[in-house]
């Protein structure tokens, strides 16, 4: 029995049906197989490592989904042809890597294309970089899965591409976005409370250090905590 967990299931739920999908960093191809079975998608399960890709291929053949899911060795989007897919899924990797993949693969993106992203770190950078590339976050889910917090972003590539967005525009709402503030959930509120406790502990620890670097970082953390509290008050 294939067990997706909350994060991967949320990714599957976001992907529109009847699409051609590139699943970048597919690992064991569970998302691709679920999309093929439940969303009538055809998928290219892509990974940079041969080991996970071999396991993915075994899983696909084992469930007789080889007509709808193919595997492809690829560093990011490099082996994807322009116009080959309607949607791209990138999950299970850090935000820096996701932004690099999208920046290096700009020629594979097209206006209106769906991107479903779930960065494991550096979410602020992801928000900023998406906006810089004229990619919009249309929906967002905050969730806890196996004791960790995750965000899943349902995005659409802007009509005007490429379009370099000014820095001041890209930096707006990069901490928390707008969707979860306008559509708050109990899990998002719980995340904000958890994050505030972490900021508070870190600020106290940094206050014990006397180096200029510690003082600068403490100042940054204080500002982030203030922003956290402002958003927490907004969402009730």
XYZ file of C-alpha atoms in Angstrom:
236
model
C 0.000 0.000 0.000
C 1.357 3.402 -1.021
C 1.497 5.795 1.970
C 1.864 9.414 0.931
C 1.537 11.308 4.199
C -0.076 14.749 4.550
C 2.555 16.740 2.671
C 2.691 14.566 -0.445
C -1.091 14.149 -0.442
C -1.489 17.931 -0.366
C 0.840 18.190 -3.364
C -1.257 15.638 -5.257
C -4.478 17.443 -4.311
C -3.154 20.728 -5.715
C -2.140 19.362 -9.137
C -4.848 19.911 -11.736
C -6.131 16.720 -13.408
C -5.446 15.542 -16.960
C -2.068 17.253 -17.220
C 1.424 16.309 -18.322
C 3.520 16.666 -15.156
C 7.260 16.787 -14.435
C 7.950 15.461 -10.928
C 11.411 16.894 -10.175
C 13.355 15.138 -7.424
C 10.797 12.346 -7.570
C 12.529 10.046 -5.059
C 10.409 6.839 -5.174
C 7.844 8.354 -7.585
C 4.909 8.077 -5.179
C 3.553 11.487 -6.238
C 3.833 10.607 -9.934
C 2.057 7.285 -9.441
C -0.721 8.866 -7.401
C -1.207 11.557 -10.041
C -1.398 8.905 -12.744
C -3.971 6.871 -10.831
C -6.118 9.550 -9.210
C -5.719 12.600 -11.501
C -5.344 10.930 -14.920
C -1.993 12.665 -15.408
C 0.943 11.460 -17.461
C 4.169 12.039 -15.552
C 7.906 12.270 -16.019
C 9.493 11.212 -12.726
C 12.888 12.944 -12.680
C 15.829 12.641 -10.298
C 19.506 13.540 -10.354
C 20.509 10.244 -8.693
C 20.393 6.862 -10.376
C 19.653 4.966 -7.121
C 16.296 6.592 -6.277
C 15.368 6.541 -9.972
C 15.952 2.784 -10.142
C 13.665 2.283 -7.126
C 11.095 4.591 -8.737
C 11.175 2.512 -11.911
C 10.628 -0.689 -9.908
C 7.669 0.902 -8.111
C 6.147 2.104 -11.380
C 6.480 -1.282 -13.064
C 5.262 -3.047 -9.932
C 1.991 -1.115 -10.100
C 1.760 -1.396 -13.906
C 1.864 2.353 -14.397
C 4.694 2.402 -16.934
C 2.315 3.579 -19.686
C 1.557 6.767 -17.722
C 4.784 7.376 -15.759
C 8.263 7.413 -17.257
C 11.542 7.973 -15.419
C 14.299 10.308 -16.517
C 17.748 11.039 -15.096
C 18.006 14.819 -14.905
C 19.717 17.598 -12.989
C 16.702 19.772 -12.264
C 14.882 20.630 -15.497
C 17.880 20.189 -17.801
C 16.586 17.048 -19.534
C 13.049 18.377 -19.895
C 12.088 19.670 -23.333
C 10.360 23.027 -23.666
C 6.590 22.538 -23.990
C 6.791 18.915 -22.851
C 4.670 19.363 -19.693
C 1.787 21.456 -18.379
C 2.823 21.412 -14.712
C 5.949 20.995 -12.594
C 6.172 19.573 -9.069
C 9.298 20.244 -6.987
C 9.360 19.015 -3.385
C 11.664 17.487 -0.804
C 14.589 19.866 -1.274
C 15.814 23.180 0.102
C 14.580 26.540 -1.053
C 17.941 27.569 -2.531
C 17.944 24.507 -4.786
C 14.335 25.046 -5.869
C 15.037 28.658 -6.828
C 18.169 27.583 -8.731
C 16.196 24.923 -10.636
C 13.491 27.397 -11.656
C 15.975 30.121 -12.577
C 18.145 27.764 -14.632
C 15.059 26.239 -16.272
C 13.273 29.472 -17.194
C 13.153 28.346 -20.830
C 11.010 25.352 -19.736
C 8.387 27.584 -18.094
C 5.522 29.110 -20.024
C 2.735 31.566 -19.164
C -0.096 29.949 -17.215
C 1.916 26.845 -16.270
C 1.150 25.337 -12.844
C 3.989 24.904 -10.357
C 3.461 23.016 -7.092
C 6.379 23.584 -4.726
C 7.200 22.421 -1.215
C 10.559 23.783 -0.032
C 12.070 22.277 3.105
C 13.877 25.511 4.011
C 14.396 29.145 3.014
C 10.730 29.831 2.309
C 11.330 33.608 2.352
C 13.869 33.224 -0.454
C 11.431 31.092 -2.453
C 8.667 33.696 -2.144
C 11.053 36.454 -3.192
C 12.501 34.514 -6.139
C 9.076 33.464 -7.429
C 7.891 37.054 -7.475
C 11.109 38.152 -9.183
C 10.312 35.673 -11.973
C 6.682 36.844 -12.249
C 5.346 33.613 -10.719
C 2.323 33.992 -8.447
C 1.332 31.944 -5.399
C -2.391 31.288 -5.847
C -2.946 28.930 -2.894
C -0.898 27.799 0.056
C -1.138 25.167 2.772
C 0.703 25.103 6.084
C 0.794 21.662 7.662
C 2.587 19.460 10.146
C 3.684 16.011 8.993
C 5.806 13.543 10.966
C 6.580 16.236 13.531
C 7.851 18.815 11.016
C 6.279 21.954 9.565
C 5.846 22.248 5.804
C 4.381 24.708 3.338
C 2.971 23.683 -0.043
C 2.632 26.425 -2.664
C 0.282 26.213 -5.633
C 1.676 28.664 -8.182
C 1.028 29.936 -11.687
C 3.554 31.415 -14.084
C 2.596 34.966 -15.032
C 1.323 35.842 -18.480
C 4.241 38.165 -19.198
C 7.358 36.001 -19.214
C 10.167 36.700 -18.809
C 9.513 39.757 -16.668
C 12.007 41.063 -14.127
C 10.005 42.335 -11.149
C 11.533 45.213 -9.117
C 13.124 44.310 -5.778
C 10.727 46.391 -3.701
C 7.761 44.539 -5.223
C 9.377 41.099 -4.835
C 10.142 41.726 -1.156
C 6.528 42.528 -0.262
C 4.930 39.775 1.858
C 7.973 37.509 1.473
C 7.811 36.388 5.131
C 4.298 34.933 5.206
C 2.757 35.601 1.818
C -0.859 36.745 1.596
C -2.963 33.629 1.055
C -2.722 32.167 4.572
C -3.286 35.587 6.119
C -6.478 35.982 4.087
C -7.457 32.302 4.565
C -6.004 31.413 7.996
C -6.130 27.840 9.273
C -5.614 26.378 12.739
C -2.369 24.815 11.543
C -1.084 28.183 10.328
C -1.924 29.741 13.693
C -0.154 26.859 15.455
C 2.870 27.349 13.208
C 3.040 31.061 14.080
C 2.913 30.222 17.811
C 5.663 27.604 17.374
C 7.796 30.027 15.361
C 7.381 32.812 17.946
C 8.644 30.528 20.726
C 11.694 29.678 18.618
C 12.425 33.351 17.949
C 12.063 34.141 21.654
C 14.544 31.446 22.705
C 17.040 32.503 20.052
C 16.775 36.187 20.991
C 17.505 35.372 24.635
C 20.492 33.211 23.695
C 21.910 35.863 21.369
C 21.468 38.471 24.096
C 24.082 36.609 26.160
C 26.659 36.982 23.396
C 28.647 40.204 23.036
C 29.940 39.947 19.479
C 28.840 42.406 16.770
C 27.559 39.467 14.693
C 25.395 38.253 17.572
C 23.990 41.748 18.148
C 23.165 42.124 14.452
C 21.484 38.735 14.294
C 19.533 39.455 17.467
C 18.251 42.684 15.927
C 17.091 40.767 12.871
C 15.348 38.147 15.036
C 13.584 40.876 17.041
C 12.164 42.338 13.812
C 11.029 38.891 12.658
C 9.338 38.251 16.002
C 7.534 41.593 15.748
C 6.315 40.660 12.269
C 5.235 37.235 13.544
C 3.183 38.805 16.335
C 1.604 41.275 13.927
C 0.502 38.478 11.612
C -0.669 36.345 14.536
C -2.910 39.174 15.696
C -4.276 39.592 12.175
C -5.293 35.915 11.826
C -6.977 35.801 15.242
